[in-house]
């Protein structure tokens, strides 16, 4: 008799567990399907509204307008001095290569930013001395700066000059355009 009660109890518990497992499994499946159906309906409903389609088109248009790709290097030269382009976007670095300065050449490389059509202001001065170093590279990144009194991108744009003080080498000229490298901070500071 005891064996019959034990087997009956085990059998009853087993049946209860199987029924519970089946009911939980069917509940989970039905919930998942309902959630997925709800999500599908929401996505379909949102993409069909004209306002959302118009906003998506506007965002895509802005992305295309802001698409940036650096221009190819063209290496503008004055004696042993070279810059890599004639036009730069705001936020691009100007790559300056100095190669083959003779031992008696000593002076300054001066980057001059435009104030107007006829006047310039010193942006940066880089000394050089052929006795100490005859070859080197330098990066210059013109940017908005309160201390340099460059308040906005308007103060960066225009035709810049690179002057080689202490030499007879002709000046180099380049332009900073109104294009902006993505991620560049262009907020006015003054």
Short mmCIF file of C-alpha atoms in Angstrom, two decimals:
data_model
loop_
_atom_site.label_atom_id
_atom_site.label_comp_id
_atom_site.label_asym_id
_atom_site.label_seq_id
_atom_site.Cartn_x
_atom_site.Cartn_y
_atom_site.Cartn_z
CA UNK A 1 0.00 0.00 0.00
CA UNK A 2 2.80 2.34 0.76
CA UNK A 3 4.34 1.61 -2.65
CA UNK A 4 1.06 2.49 -4.37
CA UNK A 5 0.81 5.84 -2.54
CA UNK A 6 4.40 6.73 -3.37
CA UNK A 7 3.99 5.81 -7.06
CA UNK A 8 0.64 7.67 -7.20
CA UNK A 9 2.19 10.73 -5.54
CA UNK A 10 5.15 10.72 -7.94
CA UNK A 11 2.83 10.24 -10.90
CA UNK A 12 0.56 13.10 -9.73
CA UNK A 13 3.46 15.49 -9.19
CA UNK A 14 4.92 14.56 -12.61
CA UNK A 15 1.58 15.21 -14.35
CA UNK A 16 1.25 18.55 -12.52
CA UNK A 17 4.78 19.60 -13.58
CA UNK A 18 4.11 18.64 -17.20
CA UNK A 19 0.82 20.59 -17.26
CA UNK A 20 2.51 23.62 -15.66
CA UNK A 21 5.39 23.49 -18.16
CA UNK A 22 3.01 23.28 -21.14
CA UNK A 23 0.88 26.17 -19.90
CA UNK A 24 3.97 28.38 -19.23
CA UNK A 25 5.42 27.55 -22.64
CA UNK A 26 2.21 28.48 -24.43
CA UNK A 27 1.93 31.74 -22.43
CA UNK A 28 5.50 32.76 -23.31
CA UNK A 29 4.96 31.99 -26.97
CA UNK A 30 1.72 33.95 -27.14
CA UNK A 31 3.28 36.96 -25.33
CA UNK A 32 6.26 37.01 -27.69
CA UNK A 33 4.07 36.90 -30.72
CA UNK A 34 1.88 39.71 -29.42
CA UNK A 35 4.90 41.90 -28.63
CA UNK A 36 6.44 41.26 -32.04
CA UNK A 37 3.14 42.00 -33.79
CA UNK A 38 2.81 45.22 -31.80
CA UNK A 39 6.32 46.31 -32.69
CA UNK A 40 5.81 45.54 -36.37
CA UNK A 41 2.57 47.53 -36.40
CA UNK A 42 4.22 50.54 -34.74
CA UNK A 43 7.15 50.60 -37.16
CA UNK A 44 4.90 50.25 -40.19
CA UNK A 45 2.53 52.93 -38.91
CA UNK A 46 5.39 55.43 -38.24
CA UNK A 47 7.11 55.05 -41.60
CA UNK A 48 3.89 55.58 -43.48
CA UNK A 49 3.19 59.06 -42.08
CA UNK A 50 4.22 61.93 -44.39
CA UNK A 51 5.64 64.04 -41.54
CA UNK A 52 8.14 61.34 -40.57
CA UNK A 53 9.11 60.67 -44.17
CA UNK A 54 9.72 64.42 -44.64
CA UNK A 55 11.92 64.57 -41.52
CA UNK A 56 13.92 61.54 -42.67
CA UNK A 57 14.43 63.22 -46.07
CA UNK A 58 15.59 66.43 -44.35
CA UNK A 59 18.14 64.53 -42.22
CA UNK A 60 19.47 62.69 -45.28
CA UNK A 61 19.78 66.00 -47.17
CA UNK A 62 21.74 67.57 -44.30
CA UNK A 63 24.05 64.53 -44.16
CA UNK A 64 24.75 64.80 -47.90
CA UNK A 65 25.46 68.53 -47.59
CA UNK A 66 27.85 67.92 -44.68
CA UNK A 67 29.64 65.07 -46.39
CA UNK A 68 33.35 65.75 -46.13
CA UNK A 69 36.26 64.25 -47.94
CA UNK A 70 39.73 65.79 -47.92
CA UNK A 71 41.01 67.17 -51.18
CA UNK A 72 44.02 65.46 -52.75
CA UNK A 73 47.45 66.74 -51.82
CA UNK A 74 49.07 69.02 -54.37
CA UNK A 75 52.28 70.18 -52.57
CA UNK A 76 52.82 73.89 -53.04
CA UNK A 77 56.53 74.72 -52.79
CA UNK A 78 58.76 77.69 -52.01
CA UNK A 79 62.42 76.65 -51.78
CA UNK A 80 62.72 73.91 -49.14
CA UNK A 81 59.27 74.70 -47.72
CA UNK A 82 56.06 72.92 -48.77
CA UNK A 83 52.40 72.87 -47.74
CA UNK A 84 50.14 70.04 -48.86
CA UNK A 85 47.15 71.94 -50.37
CA UNK A 86 45.96 75.25 -51.73
CA UNK A 87 42.51 74.98 -50.07
CA UNK A 88 41.54 73.71 -46.64
CA UNK A 89 38.26 73.17 -44.83
CA UNK A 90 37.74 74.57 -41.35
CA UNK A 91 39.16 71.95 -38.97
CA UNK A 92 41.75 70.53 -41.39
CA UNK A 93 45.39 70.48 -40.43
CA UNK A 94 47.91 72.21 -42.68
CA UNK A 95 50.90 69.94 -43.17
CA UNK A 96 54.17 71.87 -43.52
CA UNK A 97 57.28 70.03 -44.74
CA UNK A 98 60.71 71.60 -44.39
CA UNK A 99 63.43 69.71 -46.19
CA UNK A 100 66.99 70.56 -47.14
CA UNK A 101 67.57 73.84 -45.30
CA UNK A 102 71.22 74.78 -45.65
CA UNK A 103 73.37 75.37 -42.58
CA UNK A 104 73.40 79.14 -43.06
CA UNK A 105 69.60 79.49 -43.33
CA UNK A 106 67.92 80.74 -40.20
CA UNK A 107 64.61 82.53 -39.78
CA UNK A 108 60.91 82.16 -39.07
CA UNK A 109 57.96 80.61 -40.86
CA UNK A 110 55.01 82.91 -40.21
CA UNK A 111 51.39 81.89 -40.83
CA UNK A 112 49.38 85.04 -41.53
CA UNK A 113 45.58 85.06 -41.36
CA UNK A 114 43.59 87.59 -43.37
CA UNK A 115 41.99 90.56 -41.61
CA UNK A 116 40.58 91.95 -44.86
CA UNK A 117 41.58 92.04 -48.55
CA UNK A 118 44.85 93.90 -47.89
CA UNK A 119 45.91 93.26 -44.29
CA UNK A 120 47.05 90.20 -42.34
CA UNK A 121 47.61 89.28 -38.70
CA UNK A 122 50.25 86.86 -37.39
CA UNK A 123 48.59 83.56 -36.47
CA UNK A 124 51.69 81.51 -35.64
CA UNK A 125 55.47 81.77 -35.92
CA UNK A 126 57.74 78.73 -36.26
CA UNK A 127 61.50 79.34 -35.94
CA UNK A 128 63.98 77.36 -38.04
CA UNK A 129 67.77 77.06 -38.04
CA UNK A 130 69.59 74.96 -40.64
CA UNK A 131 72.56 74.48 -38.28
CA UNK A 132 70.37 72.74 -35.70
CA UNK A 133 67.91 70.89 -37.94
CA UNK A 134 67.77 70.86 -41.72
CA UNK A 135 64.63 68.70 -42.13
CA UNK A 136 61.39 68.66 -40.10
CA UNK A 137 57.58 68.54 -40.42
CA UNK A 138 54.97 70.63 -38.69
CA UNK A 139 51.15 70.63 -38.43
CA UNK A 140 49.13 73.82 -38.07
CA UNK A 141 45.40 73.68 -37.33
CA UNK A 142 43.76 77.10 -37.50
CA UNK A 143 40.84 77.20 -35.08
CA UNK A 144 38.56 79.54 -33.20
CA UNK A 145 40.38 81.00 -30.20
CA UNK A 146 39.43 83.81 -27.84
CA UNK A 147 43.07 84.46 -26.89
CA UNK A 148 44.04 84.89 -30.57
CA UNK A 149 40.96 87.06 -31.17
CA UNK A 150 39.51 84.58 -33.68
CA UNK A 151 35.90 84.75 -32.58
CA UNK A 152 34.11 82.77 -35.30
CA UNK A 153 34.66 80.83 -38.51
CA UNK A 154 34.37 84.15 -40.39
CA UNK A 155 37.75 85.11 -38.88
CA UNK A 156 39.33 81.90 -40.24
CA UNK A 157 37.99 81.96 -43.80
CA UNK A 158 39.92 83.64 -46.59
CA UNK A 159 43.33 83.72 -48.25
CA UNK A 160 46.17 83.03 -45.82
CA UNK A 161 49.89 83.63 -46.41
CA UNK A 162 52.98 81.75 -45.25
CA UNK A 163 55.95 84.13 -45.02
CA UNK A 164 59.57 82.98 -44.66
CA UNK A 165 61.34 85.69 -42.63
CA UNK A 166 65.11 85.76 -42.91
CA UNK A 167 65.08 84.27 -46.45
CA UNK A 168 64.46 85.35 -50.02
CA UNK A 169 61.92 82.57 -50.64
CA UNK A 170 58.56 83.75 -52.01
CA UNK A 171 55.46 83.54 -49.84
CA UNK A 172 53.03 80.63 -50.12
CA UNK A 173 49.29 81.24 -50.19
CA UNK A 174 46.35 79.01 -49.31
CA UNK A 175 42.65 79.48 -48.70
CA UNK A 176 40.44 78.34 -45.85
CA UNK A 177 36.96 77.77 -47.26
CA UNK A 178 33.55 77.67 -45.57
CA UNK A 179 33.51 73.85 -45.57
CA UNK A 180 33.69 72.34 -42.07
CA UNK A 181 35.23 69.01 -41.10
CA UNK A 182 32.58 67.01 -39.19
CA UNK A 183 33.16 67.13 -35.45
CA UNK A 184 34.93 70.52 -35.55
CA UNK A 185 33.79 72.97 -32.89
CA UNK A 186 32.60 76.08 -34.71
CA UNK A 187 30.78 77.84 -31.84
CA UNK A 188 31.68 81.55 -31.60
CA UNK A 189 33.75 82.43 -28.50
CA UNK A 190 33.68 86.25 -28.39
#
